[in-house]
Coordinates of C-alpha atoms in Angstrom, one line a residue:
M1 CA 49.1 -129.7 136.2
D2 CA 49.7 -130.4 132.5
T3 CA 51.9 -127.4 131.5
P4 CA 55.6 -128.4 131.6
E5 CA 56.7 -124.8 132.5
A6 CA 54.5 -124.7 135.6
I7 CA 56.2 -125.8 138.9
A8 CA 54.1 -127.4 141.6
P9 CA 54.4 -125.3 144.8
A10 CA 55.5 -126.7 148.1
Q11 CA 52.8 -127.9 150.4
V12 CA 53.3 -125.8 153.5
Q13 CA 51.7 -125.3 156.9
L14 CA 52.3 -122.0 158.7
D15 CA 50.1 -122.3 161.7
T16 CA 52.9 -123.2 164.1
G17 CA 54.9 -120.1 163.3
V18 CA 57.6 -122.3 161.6
P19 CA 57.1 -123.3 158.0
Y20 CA 56.5 -127.0 157.7
A21 CA 56.6 -128.9 154.4
T22 CA 54.0 -131.5 154.5
N23 CA 55.3 -133.2 151.3
F24 CA 58.7 -133.7 152.9
A25 CA 57.5 -134.0 156.5
D26 CA 60.2 -131.6 157.7
I27 CA 60.5 -128.0 158.9
Y28 CA 62.3 -125.3 156.9
H29 CA 64.2 -124.1 159.9
S30 CA 64.1 -124.1 163.7
P31 CA 62.0 -121.6 165.6
D32 CA 65.0 -119.3 166.0
G33 CA 65.5 -119.3 162.2
A34 CA 67.6 -116.1 161.9
A35 CA 70.0 -117.2 164.6
E36 CA 70.2 -120.7 163.1
V37 CA 71.3 -119.2 159.7
Q38 CA 74.1 -117.4 161.5
R39 CA 75.4 -120.4 163.5
V40 CA 74.9 -123.1 160.8
F41 CA 75.7 -121.2 157.5
I42 CA 77.1 -117.7 157.8
A43 CA 79.6 -118.1 160.7
P44 CA 81.0 -121.6 159.7
S45 CA 81.5 -120.3 156.1
G46 CA 83.5 -117.3 157.3
L47 CA 81.0 -115.0 155.6
A48 CA 80.4 -113.0 158.8
D49 CA 84.1 -112.0 159.0
R50 CA 84.7 -111.5 155.3
E51 CA 86.1 -108.1 154.4
P52 CA 84.1 -106.3 151.7
T53 CA 85.6 -106.4 148.2
P54 CA 84.9 -104.5 145.0
E55 CA 83.8 -107.6 143.2
P56 CA 80.5 -109.3 144.0
L57 CA 80.4 -112.1 146.6
W58 CA 79.0 -115.2 144.8
V59 CA 77.1 -117.5 147.0
G60 CA 75.3 -120.7 145.8
E61 CA 72.6 -122.4 147.6
L62 CA 70.6 -125.7 147.2
G63 CA 67.1 -125.2 148.5
F64 CA 65.8 -121.6 148.4
G65 CA 62.9 -122.5 150.7
S66 CA 61.5 -119.5 152.6
G67 CA 64.5 -117.3 151.5
L68 CA 65.8 -116.9 155.0
N69 CA 69.5 -117.6 154.2
F70 CA 69.3 -115.2 151.3
A71 CA 67.6 -112.5 153.4
A72 CA 70.1 -112.8 156.3
L73 CA 73.1 -112.6 154.0
A74 CA 71.7 -109.9 151.9
E75 CA 71.1 -107.7 154.9
Q76 CA 74.6 -108.3 156.1
C77 CA 76.0 -107.4 152.6
R78 CA 73.8 -104.3 152.4
H79 CA 75.1 -103.1 155.7
Q80 CA 78.7 -103.6 154.6
G81 CA 78.2 -102.2 151.1
Q82 CA 79.2 -105.5 149.6
R83 CA 77.7 -106.6 146.3
L84 CA 76.1 -110.0 146.5
H85 CA 75.1 -112.4 143.8
F86 CA 73.0 -115.2 145.4
V87 CA 72.3 -118.2 143.2
S88 CA 69.7 -120.7 144.4
C89 CA 67.4 -123.4 143.2
D90 CA 64.2 -125.1 144.4
A91 CA 62.2 -127.9 142.8
A92 CA 59.1 -127.1 145.0
P93 CA 59.2 -123.3 145.8
L94 CA 56.7 -121.5 147.9
A95 CA 53.7 -120.2 146.2
A96 CA 53.7 -116.4 145.9
A97 CA 50.8 -116.0 148.4
T98 CA 52.6 -118.1 151.0
F99 CA 55.9 -116.3 150.4
S100 CA 54.1 -112.9 150.8
Q101 CA 52.6 -114.0 154.1
L102 CA 56.0 -115.0 155.4
A103 CA 57.6 -111.8 154.1
S104 CA 55.1 -109.6 155.9
Q105 CA 56.1 -111.4 159.1
R106 CA 59.8 -111.0 158.5
S107 CA 60.3 -107.7 156.8
A108 CA 60.7 -105.8 160.1
T109 CA 63.9 -107.7 160.9
H110 CA 64.9 -108.4 157.3
P111 CA 63.6 -105.4 155.2
I112 CA 64.7 -107.0 151.9
Y113 CA 61.7 -109.4 152.2
S114 CA 59.4 -106.6 151.3
E115 CA 61.2 -105.8 148.1
L116 CA 61.6 -109.5 147.2
A117 CA 57.9 -110.2 147.9
R118 CA 57.0 -107.6 145.2
A119 CA 59.5 -109.2 142.7
Y120 CA 59.0 -112.9 143.7
P121 CA 59.0 -115.0 140.6
P122 CA 55.8 -116.9 139.6
L123 CA 56.1 -120.7 139.6
I124 CA 57.5 -121.0 136.0
S125 CA 60.4 -123.4 135.5
G126 CA 63.8 -122.1 134.7
W127 CA 65.9 -119.1 135.7
H128 CA 64.6 -115.9 137.3
R129 CA 66.9 -113.0 138.1
R130 CA 66.1 -110.1 140.2
Q131 CA 68.2 -107.0 141.1
L132 CA 67.4 -105.7 144.6
A133 CA 68.6 -103.0 147.0
G134 CA 69.3 -100.6 144.2
G135 CA 71.4 -103.2 142.3
L136 CA 73.7 -104.0 145.2
I137 CA 72.0 -107.5 145.7
T138 CA 71.3 -109.8 142.8
L139 CA 69.2 -113.0 143.2
S140 CA 69.2 -115.7 140.6
V141 CA 66.8 -118.6 141.4
F142 CA 66.1 -121.7 139.3
W143 CA 62.7 -123.2 139.8
G144 CA 63.3 -126.9 139.0
D145 CA 65.6 -129.8 139.5
A146 CA 68.9 -128.9 141.3
Q147 CA 71.0 -131.2 139.1
T148 CA 69.6 -129.3 136.0
A149 CA 70.5 -126.0 137.6
L150 CA 74.1 -127.0 138.5
A151 CA 74.7 -128.6 135.1
H152 CA 73.6 -125.3 133.5
L153 CA 76.1 -123.4 135.7
A154 CA 78.9 -125.9 135.0
R155 CA 78.5 -125.2 131.2
Q156 CA 79.4 -121.5 131.8
P157 CA 83.2 -121.0 131.5
G158 CA 84.7 -119.9 134.7
Q159 CA 81.5 -119.5 136.7
A160 CA 82.5 -120.0 140.4
M161 CA 81.1 -119.6 143.8
N162 CA 82.8 -118.2 146.9
S163 CA 80.5 -120.2 149.2
W164 CA 77.9 -122.9 149.1
L165 CA 75.0 -123.2 151.5
L166 CA 73.4 -126.7 151.3
D167 CA 69.9 -126.3 152.8
G168 CA 67.7 -129.1 151.4
F169 CA 65.4 -131.1 153.7
A170 CA 67.0 -133.9 155.6
P171 CA 68.8 -136.5 153.4
D172 CA 66.4 -139.4 154.4
R173 CA 63.4 -137.3 153.3
N174 CA 64.9 -135.6 150.3
P175 CA 67.6 -137.9 149.0
G176 CA 67.8 -136.4 145.5
M177 CA 69.2 -133.1 147.0
W178 CA 72.1 -135.0 148.6
S179 CA 73.1 -137.5 145.9
E180 CA 76.8 -138.1 145.2
A181 CA 76.4 -137.0 141.6
L182 CA 74.8 -133.7 142.7
L183 CA 77.4 -133.0 145.3
G184 CA 80.1 -133.8 142.8
L185 CA 78.9 -131.0 140.6
L186 CA 79.8 -128.5 143.3
G187 CA 83.5 -129.1 142.8
N188 CA 83.3 -127.7 139.3
L189 CA 81.8 -124.5 140.5
C190 CA 84.2 -123.3 143.3
A191 CA 86.4 -120.2 143.4
P192 CA 89.8 -120.6 145.2
G193 CA 89.1 -121.1 148.9
A194 CA 85.4 -121.6 148.5
T195 CA 83.5 -122.7 151.6
V196 CA 80.6 -125.0 152.1
A197 CA 78.2 -125.3 155.1
T198 CA 75.2 -127.5 155.7
F199 CA 72.8 -128.3 158.6
T200 CA 73.1 -132.0 158.2
A201 CA 76.0 -134.0 159.6
A202 CA 75.2 -137.3 157.7
G203 CA 78.3 -139.3 156.9
R204 CA 77.4 -139.9 153.3
V205 CA 77.0 -136.1 152.8
R206 CA 80.4 -135.5 154.4
R207 CA 82.0 -138.2 152.2
G208 CA 80.3 -136.9 149.1
L209 CA 81.7 -133.4 149.7
Q210 CA 85.1 -134.7 150.4
A211 CA 85.0 -136.6 147.1
A212 CA 84.1 -133.3 145.4
G213 CA 87.3 -131.7 146.8
F214 CA 86.2 -130.2 150.1
E215 CA 88.2 -130.5 153.3
M216 CA 85.4 -131.1 155.8
R217 CA 85.0 -130.5 159.6
R218 CA 82.3 -131.0 162.1
V219 CA 80.8 -127.9 163.8
D220 CA 79.6 -128.1 167.3
Q221 CA 75.9 -127.0 167.4
R222 CA 75.0 -127.9 171.0
P223 CA 72.6 -127.3 172.6
H224 CA 70.5 -126.9 169.5
K225 CA 71.7 -130.2 167.9
R226 CA 74.9 -132.2 168.1
E227 CA 76.8 -130.9 165.1
S228 CA 76.7 -129.6 161.5
L229 CA 79.2 -129.7 158.7
A230 CA 81.5 -127.0 157.1
G231 CA 84.4 -127.2 154.8
I232 CA 86.8 -125.4 152.4
F233 CA 87.5 -126.3 148.8
R234 CA 90.9 -127.8 148.2
G235 CA 90.4 -129.1 144.7
R236 CA 91.1 -127.5 141.4
A237 CA 89.3 -124.2 141.5
A238 CA 87.5 -122.6 138.5
Q239 CA 89.1 -119.4 137.3
A240 CA 86.6 -116.7 136.5
P241 CA 87.2 -115.0 133.1
A242 CA 88.4 -111.4 133.3
K243 CA 85.9 -108.7 132.8
P244 CA 86.5 -106.4 129.8
R245 CA 88.2 -103.1 130.5
H246 CA 85.8 -101.1 128.4
V247 CA 82.7 -101.9 126.2
A248 CA 81.3 -100.0 123.3
V249 CA 77.6 -99.9 122.5
I250 CA 76.3 -98.5 119.1
G251 CA 72.9 -97.1 119.5
A252 CA 71.2 -95.1 122.3
G253 CA 67.7 -96.4 122.0
L254 CA 66.1 -98.7 124.5
A255 CA 68.1 -101.7 123.5
G256 CA 71.4 -99.9 123.6
A257 CA 70.6 -98.0 126.8
S258 CA 69.5 -101.2 128.6
V259 CA 72.7 -103.1 127.7
A260 CA 74.9 -100.2 128.6
R261 CA 73.3 -99.9 132.0
Q262 CA 73.6 -103.6 132.8
I263 CA 77.3 -103.6 131.8
A264 CA 77.9 -100.4 133.7
V265 CA 76.5 -101.7 137.0
R266 CA 79.0 -104.5 136.8
D267 CA 81.7 -101.8 137.2
V268 CA 82.8 -101.8 133.5
P269 CA 83.1 -98.5 131.7
V270 CA 80.8 -98.2 128.6
T271 CA 80.8 -95.7 125.8
V272 CA 77.5 -95.4 123.8
Y273 CA 77.8 -94.1 120.3
E274 CA 74.6 -92.6 118.8
A275 CA 74.5 -91.5 115.1
G276 CA 71.6 -89.1 115.8
P277 CA 71.7 -85.8 117.7
A278 CA 70.3 -87.3 120.9
P279 CA 69.4 -90.6 122.6
A280 CA 65.9 -92.1 122.2
A281 CA 65.6 -91.6 118.5
G282 CA 63.2 -93.5 116.2
A283 CA 60.7 -95.8 117.9
S284 CA 62.4 -95.2 121.3
G285 CA 61.4 -91.5 121.1
I286 CA 57.6 -92.3 121.2
P287 CA 56.6 -90.8 124.5
V288 CA 54.3 -93.4 125.9
S289 CA 54.1 -97.2 125.4
M290 CA 53.2 -100.3 127.3
L291 CA 55.3 -103.1 128.9
H292 CA 53.0 -106.0 128.1
P293 CA 53.8 -109.6 127.1
R294 CA 51.1 -110.7 124.6
L295 CA 51.6 -114.3 125.8
L296 CA 51.0 -117.4 123.9
A297 CA 49.2 -120.6 125.0
D298 CA 51.0 -123.1 122.9
G299 CA 53.9 -124.0 125.2
S300 CA 56.4 -123.2 122.5
T301 CA 59.9 -121.8 123.0
E302 CA 58.6 -118.4 122.0
A303 CA 55.8 -118.7 124.6
R304 CA 58.3 -119.4 127.4
L305 CA 60.6 -116.6 126.1
R306 CA 57.8 -114.0 126.3
A307 CA 56.8 -115.0 129.8
H308 CA 60.4 -115.0 131.2
A309 CA 61.2 -111.7 129.4
F310 CA 58.1 -110.0 130.7
L311 CA 58.5 -111.2 134.3
Y312 CA 62.2 -110.1 134.3
S313 CA 61.6 -106.7 132.6
G314 CA 58.7 -105.8 134.8
A315 CA 60.8 -106.3 138.0
Q316 CA 63.7 -104.5 136.4
V317 CA 61.7 -101.4 135.4
D318 CA 60.4 -101.2 138.9
G319 CA 64.0 -100.2 140.0
T320 CA 64.2 -97.3 137.6
S321 CA 63.1 -93.7 138.0
P322 CA 59.4 -93.4 139.0
Q323 CA 59.0 -90.6 136.4
A324 CA 59.8 -93.2 133.7
H325 CA 56.9 -95.6 134.4
S326 CA 53.8 -96.3 136.3
T327 CA 52.2 -99.6 137.3
S328 CA 48.8 -99.1 135.8
G329 CA 47.9 -102.7 134.9
A330 CA 46.5 -103.5 131.5
L331 CA 43.5 -105.3 130.1
Q332 CA 44.1 -107.4 127.0
L333 CA 41.0 -107.7 124.9
P334 CA 40.4 -110.1 122.0
G335 CA 42.0 -109.1 118.7
K336 CA 42.8 -110.5 115.3
N337 CA 45.7 -112.5 116.7
A338 CA 44.2 -113.5 120.0
S339 CA 40.5 -114.5 120.2
E340 CA 38.7 -114.7 123.5
V341 CA 39.1 -118.5 123.4
R342 CA 42.8 -118.1 123.1
L343 CA 43.0 -115.5 125.9
R344 CA 41.1 -118.0 128.1
A345 CA 43.6 -120.7 127.2
I346 CA 46.5 -118.4 128.2
A347 CA 44.9 -117.8 131.6
E348 CA 44.3 -121.5 132.1
R349 CA 47.9 -122.4 131.1
Y350 CA 49.4 -120.0 133.7
H351 CA 46.7 -120.3 136.3
H352 CA 48.8 -122.3 138.7
T353 CA 51.9 -120.2 138.5
G354 CA 50.7 -117.1 140.4
D355 CA 48.4 -114.1 140.4
W356 CA 50.3 -112.1 137.7
L357 CA 47.4 -112.6 135.2
Q358 CA 43.7 -113.3 135.4
F359 CA 40.9 -113.7 132.9
L360 CA 38.0 -111.4 133.6
D361 CA 34.5 -112.0 132.1
V362 CA 32.8 -109.2 130.4
D363 CA 31.2 -107.8 133.6
G364 CA 34.5 -107.9 135.4
A365 CA 36.3 -106.3 132.5
Q366 CA 33.8 -103.5 132.2
E367 CA 33.9 -102.8 136.0
R368 CA 37.7 -102.6 136.0
S369 CA 38.0 -100.5 132.9
G370 CA 35.0 -98.2 133.2
W371 CA 34.1 -98.8 129.6
E372 CA 31.4 -100.6 127.8
L373 CA 33.0 -103.8 126.4
D374 CA 31.5 -106.7 124.4
S375 CA 34.0 -109.4 125.7
G376 CA 36.1 -110.3 128.6
G377 CA 39.9 -110.1 128.6
L378 CA 43.2 -110.9 130.4
W379 CA 44.0 -108.7 133.3
F380 CA 47.7 -108.1 133.9
P381 CA 48.1 -106.1 137.2
D382 CA 51.8 -105.6 136.7
S383 CA 51.8 -104.2 133.1
R384 CA 53.3 -100.7 133.0
R385 CA 53.0 -97.5 131.1
I386 CA 56.5 -96.5 130.0
H387 CA 57.6 -92.9 129.2
M388 CA 60.4 -94.0 126.9
P389 CA 62.6 -90.9 126.7
R390 CA 62.7 -90.6 130.5
L391 CA 63.4 -94.3 130.9
I392 CA 66.3 -94.2 128.4
G393 CA 67.6 -91.0 130.1
H394 CA 67.6 -92.9 133.4
L395 CA 69.3 -95.9 132.0
L396 CA 72.1 -93.8 130.5
D397 CA 72.6 -91.8 133.7
H398 CA 75.4 -93.7 135.3
P399 CA 78.9 -92.7 136.2
N400 CA 80.3 -95.6 134.1
I401 CA 78.5 -94.6 131.0
A402 CA 79.7 -92.0 128.5
V403 CA 77.3 -91.0 125.6
R404 CA 78.5 -89.6 122.4
C405 CA 75.8 -88.3 120.1
A406 CA 76.2 -87.3 116.4
A407 CA 79.0 -89.9 116.5
P408 CA 78.3 -92.4 113.7
I409 CA 80.7 -95.4 113.6
R410 CA 81.5 -96.3 110.0
S411 CA 83.5 -99.5 110.7
L412 CA 83.9 -101.8 113.7
T413 CA 87.7 -101.6 113.3
E414 CA 87.4 -98.1 114.9
L415 CA 86.5 -99.7 118.2
S416 CA 88.6 -102.9 118.0
P417 CA 89.6 -104.7 120.2
M418 CA 87.0 -103.3 122.5
P419 CA 83.9 -105.6 122.9
T420 CA 81.2 -104.0 120.9
V421 CA 77.4 -104.4 121.0
L422 CA 75.3 -103.4 117.9
A423 CA 72.0 -102.0 119.2
C424 CA 71.1 -99.7 116.3
G425 CA 68.1 -101.4 114.7
T426 CA 68.3 -102.2 111.1
A427 CA 71.5 -100.1 110.9
C428 CA 73.3 -103.1 112.4
R429 CA 73.4 -104.5 108.9
D430 CA 75.5 -101.5 107.8
F431 CA 78.5 -103.4 109.3
A432 CA 79.9 -106.2 107.2
E433 CA 80.1 -108.5 110.2
A434 CA 76.3 -108.2 110.7
A435 CA 75.1 -108.1 107.1
Y436 CA 73.6 -111.6 107.4
L437 CA 71.1 -110.5 110.0
E438 CA 67.5 -110.8 108.6
L439 CA 66.1 -107.5 109.8
A440 CA 63.6 -105.0 108.4
A441 CA 62.0 -101.7 109.5
V442 CA 58.3 -101.5 110.1
A443 CA 56.8 -98.0 110.5
G444 CA 54.3 -97.2 113.3
Q445 CA 52.4 -94.3 114.6
I446 CA 50.6 -93.3 117.8
D447 CA 48.0 -90.5 118.1
V448 CA 47.3 -88.5 121.2
V449 CA 43.7 -87.3 121.7
E450 CA 41.5 -85.9 124.4
A451 CA 38.4 -87.9 125.2
A452 CA 35.3 -87.1 127.1
R453 CA 35.3 -90.4 128.9
P454 CA 38.6 -92.3 128.9
P455 CA 39.0 -95.8 130.3
R456 CA 40.4 -96.1 133.8
L457 CA 43.4 -98.2 132.6
P458 CA 45.2 -99.2 129.4
L459 CA 43.3 -101.5 127.0
L460 CA 45.1 -103.6 124.4
G461 CA 43.8 -105.7 121.5
N462 CA 44.5 -104.9 117.9
G463 CA 46.3 -101.9 119.2
Y464 CA 46.2 -100.0 122.5
V465 CA 44.3 -97.2 124.2
V466 CA 46.4 -95.8 127.0
P467 CA 45.2 -93.1 129.5
W468 CA 48.2 -90.8 129.9
D469 CA 48.6 -87.4 131.5
G470 CA 44.9 -86.6 131.1
K471 CA 45.0 -87.7 127.5
L472 CA 44.7 -90.9 125.5
A473 CA 47.5 -92.4 123.5
L474 CA 46.2 -94.6 120.6
G475 CA 48.3 -96.9 118.6
S476 CA 50.3 -98.3 117.3
T477 CA 49.9 -98.9 113.6
Y478 CA 52.0 -101.7 112.0
E479 CA 52.9 -100.4 108.5
Y480 CA 55.0 -102.7 106.3
S481 CA 55.1 -99.9 103.8
P482 CA 54.7 -96.4 105.5
W483 CA 51.1 -95.1 105.4
D484 CA 49.9 -91.6 104.9
Q485 CA 49.7 -90.1 108.3
A486 CA 46.0 -89.4 108.1
R487 CA 45.3 -93.0 107.3
A488 CA 47.3 -94.1 110.3
T489 CA 45.4 -91.6 112.5
Q490 CA 42.1 -93.0 111.2
A491 CA 43.2 -96.5 112.1
N492 CA 44.2 -95.5 115.6
V493 CA 41.1 -93.5 116.3
S494 CA 38.9 -96.4 115.1
Q495 CA 39.8 -98.3 118.3
L496 CA 37.7 -95.9 120.3
P497 CA 34.1 -97.1 121.1
R498 CA 31.2 -95.8 119.1
T499 CA 27.9 -94.4 120.4
P500 CA 24.7 -96.5 119.9
D501 CA 24.0 -94.6 116.7
G502 CA 27.4 -95.6 115.3
K503 CA 29.2 -92.3 115.7
Q504 CA 32.8 -92.2 116.9
A505 CA 33.3 -91.3 120.6
D506 CA 33.8 -87.6 121.2
T507 CA 37.5 -86.8 121.0
R508 CA 39.8 -83.9 120.1
W509 CA 43.0 -84.8 118.2
L510 CA 46.2 -83.4 119.6
S511 CA 49.3 -84.9 118.1
R512 CA 50.9 -87.9 116.4
H513 CA 54.3 -89.5 116.9
R514 CA 55.9 -91.8 114.3
G515 CA 58.8 -94.2 114.5
M516 CA 60.4 -97.3 112.9
R517 CA 60.5 -100.7 114.6
C518 CA 63.2 -103.2 113.8
V519 CA 61.8 -106.7 113.2
S520 CA 63.5 -110.0 112.3
S521 CA 62.4 -112.5 109.7
D522 CA 60.9 -114.8 112.3
R523 CA 59.7 -112.0 114.6
L524 CA 62.0 -113.0 117.5
P525 CA 64.6 -110.7 118.9
V526 CA 68.3 -111.1 118.0
V527 CA 70.5 -111.1 121.1
G528 CA 74.0 -112.5 121.6
A529 CA 77.2 -113.0 119.7
L530 CA 77.6 -112.4 116.0
F531 CA 78.7 -115.4 113.9
D532 CA 80.8 -115.9 110.8
R533 CA 79.8 -118.0 107.8
Q534 CA 81.3 -121.1 109.5
Q535 CA 78.9 -120.4 112.4
R536 CA 81.8 -119.5 114.7
P537 CA 81.3 -116.7 117.1
I538 CA 83.1 -113.5 116.1
P539 CA 85.2 -112.5 119.1
D540 CA 84.0 -109.4 121.0
L541 CA 81.1 -108.6 118.6
Y542 CA 77.5 -108.8 119.9
V543 CA 74.0 -107.7 118.8
S544 CA 70.7 -106.6 120.5
S545 CA 68.1 -105.9 117.9
G546 CA 64.9 -107.0 116.2
M547 CA 62.7 -106.3 119.2
G548 CA 59.7 -105.5 117.0
S549 CA 56.6 -104.4 118.9
M550 CA 57.9 -105.8 122.2
G551 CA 61.0 -103.7 122.9
N552 CA 59.8 -102.9 126.4
V553 CA 59.6 -106.7 127.1
F554 CA 62.7 -107.9 125.3
S555 CA 65.3 -105.1 125.6
H556 CA 65.8 -105.4 129.4
Y557 CA 65.9 -109.2 129.3
G558 CA 68.3 -109.2 126.3
A559 CA 70.5 -106.7 128.0
E560 CA 70.8 -108.9 131.1
L561 CA 71.8 -111.9 129.0
L562 CA 74.3 -109.9 127.0
A563 CA 75.9 -108.2 130.0
S564 CA 76.2 -111.6 131.7
E565 CA 77.9 -113.1 128.6
I566 CA 80.3 -110.1 128.1
C567 CA 81.3 -110.0 131.8
G568 CA 81.9 -113.7 132.2
E569 CA 78.8 -114.5 134.3
F570 CA 76.3 -117.3 133.7
L571 CA 73.3 -116.5 131.6
P572 CA 70.0 -116.6 133.5
A573 CA 68.1 -118.5 130.7
T574 CA 68.0 -122.1 129.6
S575 CA 70.0 -123.1 126.5
E576 CA 66.7 -123.4 124.6
L577 CA 65.8 -119.7 125.2
V578 CA 69.4 -118.5 124.4
A579 CA 69.4 -120.4 121.1
A580 CA 66.0 -118.9 120.2
L581 CA 67.5 -115.4 120.5
S582 CA 70.9 -116.2 118.9
S583 CA 71.7 -114.8 115.5
R584 CA 73.3 -118.1 114.7
R585 CA 69.8 -119.3 113.7
F586 CA 70.0 -117.1 110.6
R587 CA 73.3 -118.7 109.5
Q588 CA 71.8 -122.2 110.0
R589 CA 68.7 -121.4 108.0
Q590 CA 70.6 -119.6 105.3
E591 CA 72.5 -122.7 104.5
R592 CA 69.2 -124.4 103.6
R593 CA 67.0 -121.7 102.1
G594 CA 69.1 -118.7 101.3
Y595 CA 68.8 -115.1 102.6
K596 CA 65.7 -113.1 103.5
L597 CA 65.0 -109.4 103.9
D598 CA 68.0 -108.4 101.8
A599 CA 70.5 -110.0 104.2
Q600 CA 73.9 -110.6 102.7
P601 CA 76.6 -113.2 103.3

């Protein structure tokens, strides 16, 4: 496997009924796995007797494995109405097909397995976050080295766990998971009174945890085994930063609605200010669009960003109103920016990570789409049709969100000292603090037609052809200078197939919808803190903008990163991805080559 972002799956045998890792020559758990979780981890950690609290219970784990610890604790928390944020890592996670097989066997006793199997992350290195059980349960998993994951957590100010579950394979078979250096990192990530529990009773593990600040004890596990270890943290605990009392979001399009929702579900009140008469103005008011990644095969930071954002956003949209989206799948055909050779390269690059994309030859593409095609394409079974106004309405429908329309904000001093997120497209630059952002507006149009023989599913290439409510949505034009509407309609309709004599397919034009996208000078989104001319973050000022043609992909992902930062949680993205989104990149470049797109100091 030559792609650095792809993680090799665990080699597992399931024929005995107990998962067995052949590459570690060890079982994942004993035959009475659920009972073992209770007696080795949950009970010794005091998690079974813990009273529910308004704040989430943060539990860290080394070794996600089959997800049994997570599932058992998640079901307990769901029963108690306790929010849970479970953070885990695995250098050799189960392949999606293997996990799905286990989930089908376990979902009767642990129903959350069914939900997690649908959202299980492909084997792509880095952080993957999933909200489950209606947002009550959050899972953040890191596919990769545990030391890298813990080091990432340690760089986040105040990030602390209430409990640690150490569930790697036996120390003599997986020594890296039990190194003194790794165990030492746990001491930097503990809330006051944090607990630890582990199946092993090895002396070097006990001594390593004591050195990290835990007061350890042996737990009698007879007749199952002699003993295990548990402890409580007595060292200097991390102090989690206080959440803000209120947050303001300027802009009620998809970017603003997404970040407002993610902050609101963290129990922080949000006021959304919209200059227009209603939410979902501009490009966010176009009725139908696609959540589709347009992946890259070059292994670049942008390629990784697109993959992670798509995978997060697809799972996130799944938890929204069913009236706002449908999982239609999509077939990406060759276009001017992605030849068939490039599409094949993308499929090859991600082939080992899961079944979330597949290259279909021309016969397979024609069979799936029901249309005559002259090439194969990339099949994305989890791409979704989005009804944008309904989605935005759902996101803003939360008791912690107040929306004020026809309420333009002239100066950020009106909202100070409240943390404020600018999510108003190119209008972000109307504020002096954000004038340096290199943003521009690009017009676009979709046309809606009736067609005698529509495809069975959305097709994407140079534009998109999307079956929708018995009609076809055709789009979207990309107009650096706004076109005449008739010209845009002609460009959209030209995507339809022609008859053998060269005539356009039989259609009846119904309507058009126009909007303005906000794009950045490097075509990457702009998410995170605002910075002054000395490249210092401006306190309590943030931005989410520049999503371009991929707002459905980037808005949800950017919202999760922003909400985590504002509320004092760790960001579920590597530092490389966070830097690629940061507006600091403009300040750095402007020192060398000046300002683009009419940005100002």
